[in-house]
CSV table of C-alpha atoms in Angstrom, one decimal:
chain,number,residue,atom,x,y,z
A,146,MET,CA,-21.6,36.6,-17.2
A,147,LYS,CA,-18.5,34.3,-17.9
A,148,LEU,CA,-17.6,34.7,-14.3
A,149,LYS,CA,-20.9,33.5,-13.3
A,150,ASN,CA,-20.5,30.4,-15.4
A,151,PHE,CA,-17.5,29.3,-14.3
A,152,LEU,CA,-18.6,29.7,-10.8
A,153,LEU,CA,-21.5,27.1,-11.2
A,154,VAL,CA,-19.4,24.9,-13.1
A,155,VAL,CA,-16.7,24.9,-10.3
A,156,PHE,CA,-19.5,24.4,-7.7
A,157,GLY,CA,-21.0,21.7,-9.6
A,158,VAL,CA,-18.3,19.8,-9.6
A,159,LEU,CA,-17.1,20.4,-6.0
A,160,GLY,CA,-20.8,19.3,-5.1
A,161,GLY,CA,-20.5,16.1,-7.5
A,162,TYR,CA,-17.5,15.2,-5.4
A,163,THR,CA,-19.2,16.3,-2.3
A,164,SER,CA,-22.2,13.9,-3.0
A,165,LEU,CA,-19.6,11.3,-3.6
A,166,ALA,CA,-17.8,11.3,-0.6
A,167,GLN,CA,-20.9,12.0,1.6
A,168,SER,CA,-22.9,8.8,-0.1
A,169,ASN,CA,-26.4,9.0,1.2
A,170,LEU,CA,-25.6,11.0,4.3
A,171,LEU,CA,-28.0,13.5,4.2
A,172,ASN,CA,-30.9,11.2,2.5
A,173,ALA,CA,-30.3,8.4,5.1
A,174,LYS,CA,-33.3,7.5,7.7
A,175,THR,CA,-31.0,4.8,9.4
A,176,PRO,CA,-27.3,4.8,10.2
A,177,SER,CA,-27.3,1.6,8.1
A,178,GLU,CA,-28.2,3.6,4.7
A,179,ILE,CA,-25.5,5.9,5.0
A,180,GLY,CA,-22.8,4.9,2.4
A,181,LYS,CA,-25.7,2.9,0.0
A,182,LYS,CA,-26.0,3.9,-3.1
A,183,THR,CA,-29.2,2.9,-5.4
A,184,ALA,CA,-28.4,1.0,-8.5
A,185,ALA,CA,-29.1,4.2,-10.3
A,186,GLN,CA,-26.6,6.2,-8.3
A,187,LEU,CA,-23.8,3.9,-9.2
A,188,GLU,CA,-24.3,3.3,-12.8
A,189,SER,CA,-24.5,7.3,-13.1
A,190,ASP,CA,-21.4,7.5,-11.2
A,191,ASN,CA,-19.3,5.3,-13.3
A,192,ASP,CA,-16.7,5.3,-10.3
A,193,LYS,CA,-13.6,3.5,-11.6
A,194,PRO,CA,-9.8,4.1,-11.2
A,195,LEU,CA,-8.3,6.1,-14.2
A,196,PRO,CA,-7.6,3.5,-16.6
A,197,TYR,CA,-3.4,3.7,-17.3
A,198,GLY,CA,-2.8,4.6,-21.1
A,199,TYR,CA,-1.1,2.2,-23.3
A,200,VAL,CA,2.6,2.7,-23.5
A,201,HIS,CA,4.6,1.0,-26.7
A,202,ASP,CA,7.7,-0.2,-26.1
A,203,ARG,CA,9.0,1.6,-28.7
A,204,ASP,CA,8.2,4.9,-27.1
A,205,VAL,CA,10.0,4.3,-23.8
A,206,LEU,CA,13.1,6.2,-24.6
A,207,MET,CA,14.4,6.0,-21.0
A,208,GLY,CA,13.3,3.6,-18.2
A,209,LYS,CA,14.9,2.7,-14.7
A,210,THR,CA,13.3,0.7,-11.8
A,211,THR,CA,13.7,1.8,-8.8
A,212,TRP,CA,12.7,0.6,-4.9
A,213,GLU,CA,11.4,3.2,-1.8
A,214,ASN,CA,11.0,3.1,1.6
A,215,ILE,CA,7.8,5.0,3.0
A,216,ASP,CA,8.2,5.5,6.5
A,217,LEU,CA,4.7,5.9,8.3
A,218,ASP,CA,6.1,8.0,11.2
A,219,GLU,CA,6.7,10.7,8.9
A,220,ARG,CA,3.4,13.1,8.9
A,221,ILE,CA,2.7,13.4,5.1
A,222,ASN,CA,2.4,9.6,5.5
A,223,PHE,CA,-0.1,9.3,8.2
A,224,PRO,CA,-3.2,8.7,5.7
A,225,LEU,CA,-1.3,5.6,5.0
A,226,TYR,CA,-1.3,4.1,8.5
A,227,TYR,CA,-4.4,5.2,10.1
A,228,PRO,CA,-6.8,4.5,11.3
A,229,VAL,CA,-5.0,1.8,13.6
A,230,ASP,CA,-8.2,1.3,15.9
A,231,THR,CA,-11.3,0.8,14.2
A,232,ALA,CA,-13.7,0.6,16.9
A,233,PHE,CA,-14.4,4.7,17.0
A,234,VAL,CA,-14.5,5.1,13.2
A,235,GLY,CA,-17.0,4.7,10.5
A,236,LYS,CA,-16.9,1.4,8.4
A,237,GLU,CA,-15.8,3.3,5.4
A,238,ARG,CA,-12.6,4.4,6.9
A,239,ARG,CA,-9.7,1.5,6.9
A,240,SER,CA,-5.9,1.8,7.0
A,241,LEU,CA,-4.2,0.7,3.6
A,242,PHE,CA,-2.9,-2.5,5.4
A,243,GLN,CA,-6.4,-3.3,6.3
A,244,VAL,CA,-7.9,-2.8,3.0
A,245,LEU,CA,-4.8,-5.2,1.4
A,246,LEU,CA,-5.4,-7.8,4.5
A,247,ASN,CA,-9.2,-7.6,3.9
A,248,GLY,CA,-8.6,-8.1,0.2
A,249,ILE,CA,-6.5,-11.1,0.6
A,250,LYS,CA,-8.8,-12.9,3.4
A,251,ASP,CA,-11.9,-12.3,1.2
A,252,GLY,CA,-9.7,-13.9,-1.9
A,253,LYS,CA,-10.3,-10.4,-3.9
A,254,ILE,CA,-6.6,-10.1,-4.0
A,255,THR,CA,-4.6,-13.1,-5.6
A,256,GLU,CA,-1.7,-11.4,-7.1
A,257,VAL,CA,0.3,-11.8,-3.8
A,258,TYR,CA,4.3,-12.7,-4.0
A,259,GLY,CA,6.9,-13.4,-1.5
A,260,ASP,CA,9.5,-11.0,-3.4
A,261,ASP,CA,9.8,-7.8,-5.2
A,262,TYR,CA,10.4,-9.7,-8.5
A,263,PHE,CA,7.4,-11.9,-8.5
A,264,ASN,CA,9.0,-15.2,-8.7
A,265,SER,CA,7.1,-17.0,-5.5
A,266,LYS,CA,3.3,-16.5,-5.5
A,267,LYS,CA,2.1,-16.7,-2.4
A,268,SER,CA,-1.9,-18.4,-1.5
A,269,LEU,CA,-3.7,-17.4,2.0
A,270,LYS,CA,-2.3,-20.4,3.2
A,271,ASP,CA,0.9,-19.7,3.0
A,272,LEU,CA,0.1,-16.4,4.6
A,273,GLU,CA,-1.6,-17.5,7.3
A,274,SER,CA,1.5,-17.7,9.8
A,275,VAL,CA,2.0,-14.1,9.0
A,276,PHE,CA,-1.1,-12.9,9.9
A,277,LYS,CA,-1.7,-14.9,12.8
A,278,PHE,CA,-0.1,-17.1,15.6
A,279,ARG,CA,-1.2,-19.3,17.8
A,280,ASP,CA,0.9,-20.5,21.0
A,281,THR,CA,0.5,-22.8,24.2
A,282,VAL,CA,1.3,-21.0,27.6
A,283,PRO,CA,3.6,-23.2,29.8
A,284,ALA,CA,0.4,-23.5,32.2
A,285,GLY,CA,-0.9,-25.0,29.2
A,286,ILE,CA,2.2,-27.5,28.6
A,287,ASP,CA,1.5,-28.6,31.8
A,288,GLU,CA,-2.0,-29.3,31.9
A,289,PHE,CA,-1.7,-31.3,28.4
A,290,ASN,CA,1.1,-33.4,30.0
A,291,THR,CA,-1.0,-34.1,32.9
A,292,ASP,CA,-2.3,-37.7,32.9
A,293,VAL,CA,-6.3,-37.2,33.7
A,294,PRO,CA,-8.3,-40.3,33.9
A,295,GLY,CA,-10.8,-40.5,31.0
A,296,TYR,CA,-8.4,-39.1,28.2
A,297,LYS,CA,-6.8,-40.9,25.5
A,298,SER,CA,-3.5,-40.3,24.0
A,299,GLY,CA,-3.9,-37.6,21.3
A,300,LYS,CA,-7.8,-36.8,22.3
A,301,LYS,CA,-6.9,-34.3,25.0
A,302,VAL,CA,-8.3,-30.8,24.2
A,303,LEU,CA,-7.1,-28.0,26.3
A,304,ASP,CA,-9.2,-25.0,27.2
A,305,LYS,CA,-9.0,-21.5,25.6
A,306,GLN,CA,-7.4,-20.1,28.4
A,307,TYR,CA,-3.8,-21.8,27.8
A,308,ILE,CA,-4.2,-20.7,24.0
A,309,ASN,CA,-2.5,-17.4,23.2
A,310,GLU,CA,-3.4,-16.1,19.8
A,311,THR,CA,-1.3,-13.2,18.5
A,312,GLU,CA,-2.7,-11.1,15.2
A,313,LEU,CA,-1.0,-8.7,13.0
A,314,SER,CA,-3.0,-5.2,13.0
A,315,ALA,CA,-2.5,-2.1,11.4
A,316,ALA,CA,-0.7,-0.6,14.4
A,317,ASP,CA,2.0,-3.3,13.9
A,318,VAL,CA,3.2,-1.7,10.2
A,319,SER,CA,6.2,0.4,10.2
A,320,GLY,CA,6.2,1.3,6.7
A,321,TYR,CA,5.7,0.1,3.0
A,322,ARG,CA,8.1,-0.6,0.5
A,323,ILE,CA,7.3,0.1,-3.4
A,324,LYS,CA,8.8,-0.8,-6.4
A,325,GLY,CA,8.2,1.6,-9.2
A,326,PHE,CA,9.0,2.4,-13.3
A,327,TRP,CA,10.5,5.9,-14.1
A,328,TYR,CA,10.3,6.4,-18.0
A,329,PHE,CA,10.5,9.2,-20.5
A,330,ASP,CA,7.6,8.5,-23.0
A,331,LYS,CA,9.2,9.9,-26.0
A,332,ARG,CA,5.7,10.6,-27.8
A,333,GLN,CA,4.3,12.9,-25.2
A,334,SER,CA,7.7,14.2,-24.6
A,335,GLU,CA,7.1,13.4,-20.5
A,336,LEU,CA,8.9,11.9,-17.6
A,337,LYS,CA,6.3,9.5,-16.2
A,338,TYR,CA,6.4,7.1,-13.3
A,339,ARG,CA,4.4,3.4,-13.1
A,340,LEU,CA,4.0,1.8,-9.7
A,341,LEU,CA,4.7,-2.0,-9.8
A,342,ALA,CA,4.3,-3.3,-6.4
A,343,ILE,CA,3.6,-2.5,-2.6
A,344,CYS,CA,5.0,-4.0,0.4
A,345,PRO,CA,3.7,-3.7,4.0
A,346,MET,CA,6.6,-3.7,6.5
A,347,ALA,CA,5.9,-5.4,9.7
A,348,THR,CA,6.7,-8.2,12.3
A,349,GLU,CA,5.4,-11.4,11.9
A,350,ALA,CA,2.6,-12.8,14.1
A,351,ARG,CA,4.9,-15.4,15.4
A,352,ASP,CA,7.6,-12.9,16.4
A,353,LYS,CA,5.3,-10.5,17.5
A,354,ALA,CA,4.5,-12.9,20.1
A,355,LYS,CA,8.1,-13.7,21.0
A,356,GLY,CA,8.4,-9.9,21.5
A,357,ASN,CA,10.5,-9.4,18.5
A,358,THR,CA,9.9,-5.9,17.0
A,359,ASP,CA,12.1,-5.9,13.7
A,360,SER,CA,10.1,-4.8,10.5
A,361,ILE,CA,10.5,-7.6,7.8
A,362,GLU,CA,8.8,-7.3,4.6
A,363,LEU,CA,5.7,-9.5,4.6
A,364,PHE,CA,4.7,-9.9,1.2
A,365,TRP,CA,4.3,-8.1,-2.3
A,366,VAL,CA,1.2,-6.9,-4.2
A,367,TYR,CA,1.4,-6.7,-7.6
A,368,PHE,CA,0.0,-3.3,-7.7
A,369,PRO,CA,-2.4,-3.1,-11.1
A,370,SER,CA,-4.3,-6.1,-10.0
A,371,VAL,CA,-5.6,-3.9,-7.0
A,372,ARG,CA,-6.3,-0.8,-8.8
A,373,ASP,CA,-9.8,-1.6,-8.2
A,374,ILE,CA,-10.0,-2.4,-4.5
A,375,LEU,CA,-7.7,0.7,-3.9
A,376,HIS,CA,-9.9,3.0,-5.4
A,377,GLU,CA,-13.0,1.6,-3.5
A,378,ALA,CA,-11.3,2.5,0.0
A,379,LYS,CA,-10.8,6.1,0.7
A,380,ALA,CA,-8.0,7.7,2.4
A,381,PHE,CA,-8.8,10.7,4.9
A,382,ASN,CA,-8.3,13.9,3.6
A,383,ASP,CA,-7.3,16.4,6.8
A,384,ARG,CA,-8.4,19.5,4.7
A,385,ASN,CA,-11.7,18.4,3.7
A,386,SER,CA,-13.3,15.2,5.0
A,387,ALA,CA,-16.2,15.9,2.4
A,388,MET,CA,-13.5,15.1,-0.4
A,389,PRO,CA,-11.5,12.0,0.6
A,390,ILE,CA,-9.0,10.7,-1.8
A,391,THR,CA,-8.5,7.1,-2.8
A,392,PHE,CA,-5.6,5.2,-1.9
A,393,ASP,CA,-5.2,4.5,-5.7
A,394,GLN,CA,-5.1,8.1,-6.6
A,395,LEU,CA,-2.9,8.8,-3.5
A,396,LEU,CA,-0.3,6.3,-4.6
A,397,ASN,CA,-0.4,7.2,-8.4
A,398,SER,CA,0.1,10.9,-7.6
A,399,ARG,CA,3.1,10.1,-5.4
A,400,ARG,CA,1.1,12.0,-2.6
A,401,PHE,CA,3.6,10.5,0.3
A,402,ASN,CA,7.4,10.6,1.0
A,403,GLY,CA,9.9,7.7,-0.2
A,404,VAL,CA,13.1,7.6,0.0
A,405,ILE,CA,14.7,5.5,-2.6
A,406,TYR,CA,16.9,2.5,-1.0
A,407,LYS,CA,17.5,0.4,-4.4
A,408,GLU,CA,18.0,0.8,-8.3
A,409,GLU,CA,18.6,-1.7,-10.7
A,410,ASN,CA,22.2,-2.0,-11.7
A,411,VAL,CA,25.0,-4.4,-12.9
A,412,TYR,CA,25.6,-5.4,-9.4
A,413,GLY,CA,22.5,-7.6,-9.0
A,414,ASP,CA,20.4,-4.8,-8.0
A,415,ARG,CA,22.5,-4.4,-4.7
A,416,LYS,CA,20.9,-2.0,-2.1
A,417,ILE,CA,22.9,1.5,-1.1
A,418,GLU,CA,23.4,0.3,2.1
A,419,ASP,CA,25.5,-2.3,0.9
A,420,TYR,CA,27.9,-0.2,-0.5
A,421,MET,CA,27.3,3.0,1.8
A,422,LYS,CA,27.6,1.0,5.0
A,423,ASP,CA,27.5,2.5,8.3
A,424,ASN,CA,26.8,6.0,7.5
A,425,ALA,CA,23.1,7.1,7.0
A,426,GLN,CA,23.8,10.4,5.7
A,427,SER,CA,25.8,9.2,2.8
A,428,GLN,CA,22.8,6.8,1.7
A,429,LEU,CA,20.6,9.6,2.1
A,430,LEU,CA,23.0,11.7,-0.3
A,431,GLU,CA,23.2,8.6,-2.4
A,432,SER,CA,19.4,8.7,-2.6
A,433,GLU,CA,19.0,11.8,-3.6
A,434,ARG,CA,21.8,11.5,-6.4
A,435,VAL,CA,19.6,8.6,-8.1
A,436,LYS,CA,16.5,10.9,-7.7
A,437,GLU,CA,18.7,13.4,-9.6
A,438,LYS,CA,20.0,11.2,-12.6
A,439,ILE,CA,16.3,10.3,-13.3
A,440,ARG,CA,15.2,14.0,-13.0
A,441,ASP,CA,18.1,15.4,-15.1
A,442,PHE,CA,17.3,12.9,-18.4
A,443,GLU,CA,14.1,14.9,-18.6
A,444,GLN,CA,16.1,18.1,-18.0
A,445,ASP,CA,18.6,17.1,-20.8
A,446,MET,CA,16.2,16.3,-23.1
A,447,TRP,CA,15.3,20.0,-23.9
A,448,THR,CA,18.9,21.5,-23.4
A,449,TYR,CA,20.4,22.8,-26.9
């Protein structure tokens, strides 16, 4: 009898997740109704990101800020990269970069900065050259300089065929950089991690138009301010498409592989590559040493 009740609870929970993932899929009469919920459904779902618990400064026994690289060429990180072509997928499926980009353009994401210390805040106007670049082809320059009767100086308008528009897309993103804080909560006697910021790595639209493929930091987004937006966006679950995971859950649960490239230190937070030069293996070993140093603190707390 107890086993029967347990199975009922399990299937009930799974059914709830399924109905959440396939919102109105089985009840929709037209494709436009798929994914739309009634006001009653939205109220009953109470679908919000899990709030962070309050942590007092006195409860933090140890803390260490680290920066990590997330390489999108690794299979485990594919949910952060795909889909890059949205023409053949549903409206509910977008890559992490597209979610961030749409949020910035729509004005929903405002905590955008030019550095990982949040010193210089960026507006949408400041980032326009990052996302899109317009250039005149050589034939257009010749056309513009041609003296055509009827045109006044400064009033000549070139045809669109002479203008090249280069726009940044999700396919151009090579990886992400994240900034987080590892800390030991002495009240709960547990080592925890709090994600602070995320930054897409790609080539700016201007450099992309010139054939440059070097990836740089495009912008830094303060992560706690975008949790609601990332919670609404779903990453693809390869094992069960009826139960997708939100980008907020994916990043907070660290379901990705990252390599530490910097930790806060007395040398002005220098990067590992600054003192482990021209040796990729040594840099990886140093990254693991930093990681083990943080883990060992928790282990040492239980050593008598």
